[in-house]
Amino acid sequence: MTLSIEASGDIADAAVGSVPTEPKAKPSAKRTARIASAVTVTGLLLLWIVSAHFKLVSPVFLPSPAAVLWKFYSVATNGFVDATLWQHLLASLLRVFAALLFALLVAVPAGIAIGVSAVGRGIFDPIIEFIRPIPPLAYLPLVIIWFGIGEPSKILVIAIAMLAPIAISTAAGVKGASLDRINAARALGATRLQVIRHVILPSALPNILTGLRIALGAGWSTLVAAELVAATRGLGFMIQSAAQFLVTDVVIMGIFVIAGVAFILEIGIRRLERLLVPWAGKE
Amino acid sequence: MSFPVFGVPTPPTAGKATDAAVQPVDPMAHLVLDHVSVHYEGQTQPAVVQASISVKSGDFVVLVGRSGCGKTTLLNTAAGLVTPTGGAVTVDGRNITSPGADRAVVFQNDALFPWLSVKDNVGFALKLRGVPQQERDAAATRLLERVKLDGIGGKAIWELSGGMRQRVGLARALAAEPDFLLMDEPLGALDALTRERMQTLLLDIWAANSVGVLMVTHGIDEALLLATRIVVLAPGPGRIVRQMEAGFGRRYVGGEPVRSIKADPAFNRARAELEDSIFEGETA
Ligand SMILES: Nc1ncnc2c1ncn2[C@@H]1O[C@H](COP(=O)(O)OP(=O)(O)OP(=O)(O)O)[C@@H](O)[C@H]1O
Ligand SMILES: [Mg+2]
């Protein structure tokens, strides 16, 4: 129950995004926030540069920004633990997207079932509510016992983390579908299945995309845990291997790459939202 | 049952243009609400009691009455969207329990699908029947012409004005080739000028399509201008207090300008009488 509220809050935010709600105070407040962010980031960066330069912290623990940047270049070209940065990145991206595909195939129908039928709600609500709060590291061992240490287990661990956000957002979107539109379709001769396919699904699309965005975030943050197990490639694997040898610059570089990719994915999905649901917020 | 007849009833066959002449191809369809009662769950009072309405092809039946007297309930019952708790709804004697494409509904807030273009909205009923895209587009083009929206098929719904959206909603309903057109305050959201133009458009379409219309409105002039029969409802609980025949719409279809119809003293007399029956029993 609690997350349904959270999810709808997030959806409300997403819907409000393109509509100016607080016309007056907003622009200056936004600017203030931007300035504060810029100052913080610059400050942290300066602190890092200064402490690295004067060796306030041992370089083993805190390498300089220049060293990290250099590592980025060297791992990108020469590689680390038998693979270049791009190969690690590709391995991780493939895992996350395979997991996303799997999660979408399972969670969207489940979300629709929760939204359209009491039986569906009765079946899937408890499962989703059970999975939702469990940290991936907790079910990782069980997944390994059941499915071994191969690629499927890694993908499954990430996918499980993605199920709840997608299902909950989808269900919220389904419940929010306009009754008038559903009735209009029925009065034009739509069967129950046609109503779901042609009215409910498109109505829920904005929410499904929001769920997808949250899920990608969740999946991306589960990555390192998933790659703990018998991986030979992947950003999480790269970071862990580096940590074992105390190659801190690679660890930090890896963290920045993960953050950067997450940021790019976020922007990509917002683009996708604008492309797929251009009507959102225009009604 | 003898209803007072307003206006000069001109037979609908006297169309003002050849293509507007009503020659029903289908045998007459007949929608009947037979002593319909609706008691919503959890309500102390029924929304509608013992309401009987008959709509035949070529009828234009308008429901009027104060807010909350059950107009929407009755219309939705006729559509099959609400199941009556008493009485029955039949089409040509068959019992109605669910919505169907023979009774297309036009809603007050158009209820268009924003994820579809204008032409795909109009062709929606055909898509449900598996009609191929090309035929759907041709039909949509034709229907958009009929509601005077030529050439906007490729637009998005949110680019349209309220009046345009209502006309797209009308075209979408017509695409199903329904025997009956059920409309709940279809012009309620429009400004006065657009509303007047839409009223004549509704009459044109009604005359050209041999459909039976059941429509809810709050506009007394609108009811008088459009209806062949006006059904007056009273609240608490919702019930029919009067049904009266009218013929002003037929006069428009017969070629008389709206202005001259409204200038007719008979129109004013009818309006006074209709207002009286709507507010009958009310001490104000
Ligand atoms: N789904 C529902 N559940 C419970 N009660 C309802 C429902 N729909 C309508 N009612 C009640 O039934 C009565 C009739 O409502 P209805 O919407 O049919 O009136 P109306 O004549 O269309 O009013 P308006 O002119 O305001 O649209 C009202 O008292 C209303 O509160
Ligand atoms: Mg109503």
Coordinates of C-alpha atoms in Angstrom, one line a residue, chain A:
Chain A
M1 CA 0.0 0.0 0.0
T2 CA 2.6 2.5 1.0
L3 CA 4.5 2.3 -2.3
S4 CA 1.3 2.8 -4.3
I5 CA 1.2 6.2 -2.7
E6 CA 4.8 6.8 -3.4
A7 CA 4.4 5.7 -7.0
S8 CA 1.4 7.9 -7.6
G9 CA 3.3 10.8 -6.0
D10 CA 6.1 10.3 -8.5
I11 CA 3.7 10.0 -11.3
A12 CA 2.0 13.2 -10.3
D13 CA 5.4 14.9 -10.3
A14 CA 6.1 13.5 -13.8
A15 CA 2.7 14.7 -15.1
V16 CA 3.2 18.2 -13.5
G17 CA 6.7 18.4 -15.0
S18 CA 5.7 20.2 -18.2
V19 CA 2.9 22.3 -16.7
P20 CA 3.8 25.4 -14.7
T21 CA 2.1 25.0 -11.4
E22 CA 3.5 27.7 -9.2
P23 CA 3.8 30.5 -11.8
K24 CA 5.4 33.2 -9.7
A25 CA 8.0 32.0 -7.3
K26 CA 9.3 29.1 -9.3
P27 CA 11.9 30.6 -11.7
S28 CA 14.0 32.4 -9.0
A29 CA 13.7 29.4 -6.6
K30 CA 14.9 27.2 -9.4
R31 CA 17.9 29.5 -10.0
T32 CA 18.8 29.6 -6.3
A33 CA 18.8 25.8 -6.3
R34 CA 21.0 25.7 -9.4
I35 CA 23.5 28.1 -7.9
A36 CA 23.6 26.1 -4.6
S37 CA 24.2 22.9 -6.7
A38 CA 27.0 24.5 -8.7
V39 CA 28.6 25.8 -5.5
T40 CA 28.4 22.4 -3.8
V41 CA 29.9 20.5 -6.8
T42 CA 32.7 23.0 -7.2
G43 CA 33.4 23.0 -3.5
L44 CA 33.6 19.2 -3.3
L45 CA 35.8 19.1 -6.4
L46 CA 38.1 21.7 -4.9
L47 CA 38.2 19.9 -1.7
W48 CA 39.2 16.7 -3.6
I49 CA 41.9 18.5 -5.6
V50 CA 43.4 20.2 -2.5
S51 CA 43.4 17.1 -0.3
A52 CA 44.9 15.0 -3.1
H53 CA 47.5 17.7 -3.9
F54 CA 48.7 18.2 -0.3
K55 CA 48.3 14.4 0.3
L56 CA 46.0 15.1 3.2
V57 CA 44.7 11.6 2.5
S58 CA 47.0 8.9 1.3
P59 CA 46.8 8.5 -2.6
V60 CA 46.1 4.8 -2.0
F61 CA 42.8 5.9 -0.5
L62 CA 42.2 9.1 -2.5
P63 CA 43.9 9.4 -5.8
S64 CA 43.9 12.9 -7.5
P65 CA 41.2 13.8 -10.0
A66 CA 44.0 13.8 -12.6
A67 CA 44.9 10.3 -11.8
V68 CA 41.3 9.2 -12.1
L69 CA 40.9 11.0 -15.4
W70 CA 44.1 9.3 -16.6
K71 CA 42.7 5.9 -15.5
F72 CA 39.6 6.6 -17.5
Y73 CA 41.7 7.0 -20.6
S74 CA 44.0 4.0 -19.9
V75 CA 41.2 1.6 -19.0
A76 CA 39.3 2.8 -22.0
T77 CA 42.2 2.0 -24.3
N78 CA 44.3 -0.7 -22.6
G79 CA 41.6 -2.2 -20.4
F80 CA 41.6 -3.6 -16.8
V81 CA 41.2 -7.2 -15.7
D82 CA 41.2 -8.5 -19.3
A83 CA 38.6 -6.1 -20.7
T84 CA 38.5 -2.5 -21.8
L85 CA 36.1 0.0 -20.1
W86 CA 33.8 -0.3 -23.1
Q87 CA 33.6 -4.1 -22.8
H88 CA 32.8 -3.8 -19.1
L89 CA 30.2 -1.2 -19.9
L90 CA 28.7 -3.2 -22.7
A91 CA 28.5 -6.3 -20.5
S92 CA 26.7 -4.3 -17.7
L93 CA 24.3 -2.6 -20.1
L94 CA 23.4 -5.9 -21.8
R95 CA 22.6 -7.3 -18.4
V96 CA 20.5 -4.4 -17.3
F97 CA 18.6 -4.2 -20.5
A98 CA 18.0 -8.0 -20.6
A99 CA 16.7 -7.7 -17.1
L100 CA 14.5 -4.7 -18.1
L101 CA 13.0 -6.7 -21.0
F102 CA 12.2 -9.6 -18.7
A103 CA 10.8 -7.3 -16.0
L104 CA 8.6 -5.5 -18.5
L105 CA 7.2 -8.8 -19.9
V106 CA 6.3 -9.9 -16.4
A107 CA 5.5 -6.7 -14.6
V108 CA 3.4 -4.8 -17.2
P109 CA 0.8 -7.7 -17.5
A110 CA 0.9 -8.1 -13.7
G111 CA 0.3 -4.4 -13.2
I112 CA -2.6 -4.5 -15.7
A113 CA -4.1 -7.5 -13.9
I114 CA -3.8 -5.6 -10.6
G115 CA -5.5 -2.6 -12.2
V116 CA -8.4 -4.2 -14.0
S117 CA -9.5 -7.1 -11.9
A118 CA -10.0 -7.9 -8.2
V119 CA -8.7 -11.4 -8.8
G120 CA -5.5 -10.0 -10.4
R121 CA -5.1 -7.7 -7.5
G122 CA -5.6 -10.5 -5.0
I123 CA -3.0 -12.6 -6.7
F124 CA -0.2 -10.1 -7.5
D125 CA -0.5 -7.4 -4.9
P126 CA 0.9 -9.5 -2.0
I127 CA 3.7 -10.8 -4.2
I128 CA 4.7 -7.3 -5.3
E129 CA 4.4 -6.0 -1.8
F130 CA 6.6 -8.8 -0.5
I131 CA 9.3 -8.4 -3.1
R132 CA 9.4 -4.6 -3.0
P133 CA 11.2 -3.9 0.3
I134 CA 13.7 -6.8 0.0
P135 CA 17.3 -5.6 -0.8
P136 CA 18.8 -7.5 -3.8
L137 CA 21.7 -8.7 -1.7
A138 CA 19.3 -10.6 0.4
Y139 CA 17.8 -12.7 -2.4
L140 CA 21.0 -13.0 -4.4
P141 CA 22.2 -16.1 -2.5
L142 CA 18.9 -17.8 -3.0
V143 CA 18.9 -17.0 -6.7
I144 CA 22.4 -18.6 -6.9
I145 CA 21.3 -21.7 -5.1
W146 CA 18.3 -22.1 -7.5
F147 CA 19.8 -20.9 -10.8
G148 CA 23.5 -21.3 -10.4
I149 CA 26.2 -18.7 -11.0
G150 CA 25.7 -18.2 -14.7
E151 CA 24.4 -15.1 -16.6
P152 CA 20.7 -15.9 -16.0
S153 CA 21.1 -15.5 -12.2
K154 CA 22.7 -12.1 -12.6
I155 CA 20.0 -10.9 -15.0
L156 CA 17.3 -12.3 -12.7
V157 CA 18.6 -10.5 -9.6
I158 CA 18.5 -7.2 -11.5
A159 CA 15.1 -8.0 -13.0
I160 CA 13.6 -8.8 -9.5
A161 CA 14.6 -5.3 -8.4
M162 CA 12.8 -3.9 -11.4
L163 CA 9.5 -5.8 -11.0
A164 CA 7.8 -3.8 -8.2
P165 CA 8.3 -0.3 -9.6
I166 CA 7.0 -1.3 -13.1
A167 CA 4.0 -3.2 -11.8
I168 CA 3.0 -0.6 -9.3
S169 CA 3.3 2.3 -11.8
T170 CA 1.4 0.3 -14.4
A171 CA -1.4 -0.5 -12.0
A172 CA -1.6 3.2 -11.0
G173 CA -1.9 4.1 -14.7
V174 CA -4.5 1.5 -15.4
K175 CA -6.6 2.7 -12.4
G176 CA -6.2 6.3 -13.7
A177 CA -7.6 5.5 -17.1
S178 CA -10.6 7.7 -17.8
L179 CA -14.0 6.0 -17.3
D180 CA -15.5 8.1 -20.1
R181 CA -12.9 6.8 -22.5
I182 CA -13.4 3.2 -21.5
N183 CA -17.2 3.6 -21.8
A184 CA -16.8 5.4 -25.2
A185 CA -14.8 2.4 -26.5
R186 CA -17.3 -0.1 -25.1
A187 CA -20.2 1.8 -26.7
L188 CA -18.2 1.7 -30.0
G189 CA -18.3 -2.1 -29.8
A190 CA -15.0 -2.8 -28.0
T191 CA -14.7 -6.2 -26.2
R192 CA -13.1 -6.3 -22.7
L193 CA -9.8 -7.3 -24.3
Q194 CA -10.0 -4.6 -26.9
V195 CA -10.7 -2.0 -24.1
I196 CA -7.5 -3.2 -22.4
R197 CA -5.5 -3.2 -25.6
H198 CA -6.8 0.1 -27.1
V199 CA -7.7 2.3 -24.2
I200 CA -6.3 1.1 -20.9
L201 CA -2.8 0.3 -22.1
P202 CA -2.2 3.6 -24.0
S203 CA -3.8 5.4 -21.0
A204 CA -1.3 3.8 -18.7
L205 CA 1.7 4.3 -21.0
P206 CA 2.9 7.5 -19.3
N207 CA 2.9 5.7 -16.0
I208 CA 4.6 2.6 -17.5
L209 CA 7.4 4.8 -18.7
T210 CA 7.7 6.4 -15.3
G211 CA 7.9 2.9 -13.8
L212 CA 10.5 2.0 -16.4
R213 CA 12.6 5.0 -15.4
I214 CA 12.4 4.1 -11.7
A215 CA 13.2 0.5 -12.6
L216 CA 16.2 1.4 -14.6
G217 CA 17.5 3.3 -11.6
A218 CA 16.8 0.3 -9.3
G219 CA 18.4 -2.1 -11.8
W220 CA 21.5 0.0 -12.3
S221 CA 22.0 0.2 -8.5
T222 CA 21.6 -3.6 -8.2
L223 CA 24.3 -4.1 -10.9
V224 CA 27.3 -4.2 -8.6
A225 CA 25.6 -6.8 -6.3
A226 CA 24.7 -9.0 -9.3
E227 CA 28.2 -8.8 -10.7
L228 CA 29.6 -10.0 -7.3
V229 CA 29.1 -13.5 -8.5
A230 CA 31.4 -15.2 -11.0
A231 CA 31.4 -12.4 -13.5
T232 CA 34.3 -11.8 -15.8
R233 CA 33.1 -8.5 -17.2
G234 CA 31.0 -5.6 -16.1
L235 CA 31.4 -2.3 -14.4
G236 CA 30.5 -3.8 -11.0
F237 CA 33.0 -6.6 -11.5
M238 CA 35.7 -4.1 -12.6
I239 CA 35.2 -2.0 -9.4
Q240 CA 35.3 -5.1 -7.1
S241 CA 38.4 -6.4 -8.8
A242 CA 40.1 -3.0 -8.5
A243 CA 39.1 -2.8 -4.8
Q244 CA 40.7 -6.2 -4.1
F245 CA 44.0 -4.9 -5.4
L246 CA 43.4 -1.5 -3.8
V247 CA 43.5 0.2 -7.2
T248 CA 41.4 3.0 -5.9
D249 CA 41.6 5.2 -9.0
V250 CA 39.8 2.5 -11.0
V251 CA 37.2 2.2 -8.3
I252 CA 36.5 5.9 -8.3
M253 CA 36.5 6.1 -12.1
G254 CA 34.1 3.1 -12.2
I255 CA 31.7 4.9 -9.8
F256 CA 31.8 8.0 -12.0
V257 CA 31.1 5.9 -15.1
I258 CA 28.1 4.2 -13.4
A259 CA 26.7 7.6 -12.3
G260 CA 27.3 9.1 -15.8
V261 CA 25.6 6.2 -17.5
A262 CA 22.6 6.4 -15.1
F263 CA 22.3 10.1 -15.9
I264 CA 22.4 9.4 -19.7
L265 CA 19.8 6.7 -19.4
E266 CA 17.6 9.1 -17.4
I267 CA 17.8 11.7 -20.1
G268 CA 17.2 9.0 -22.8
I269 CA 14.0 7.9 -21.1
R270 CA 12.7 11.5 -20.7
R271 CA 13.3 11.9 -24.4
L272 CA 11.4 8.6 -25.0
E273 CA 8.5 9.9 -22.9
R274 CA 8.2 13.0 -24.9
L275 CA 8.3 10.9 -28.1
L276 CA 5.8 8.2 -27.1
V277 CA 3.4 10.2 -25.0
P278 CA 3.4 13.7 -26.4
W279 CA -0.2 14.2 -25.1
A280 CA 0.9 13.8 -21.4
G281 CA 0.1 17.0 -19.5
K282 CA -1.7 18.5 -22.4
E283 CA -5.2 17.8 -21.1

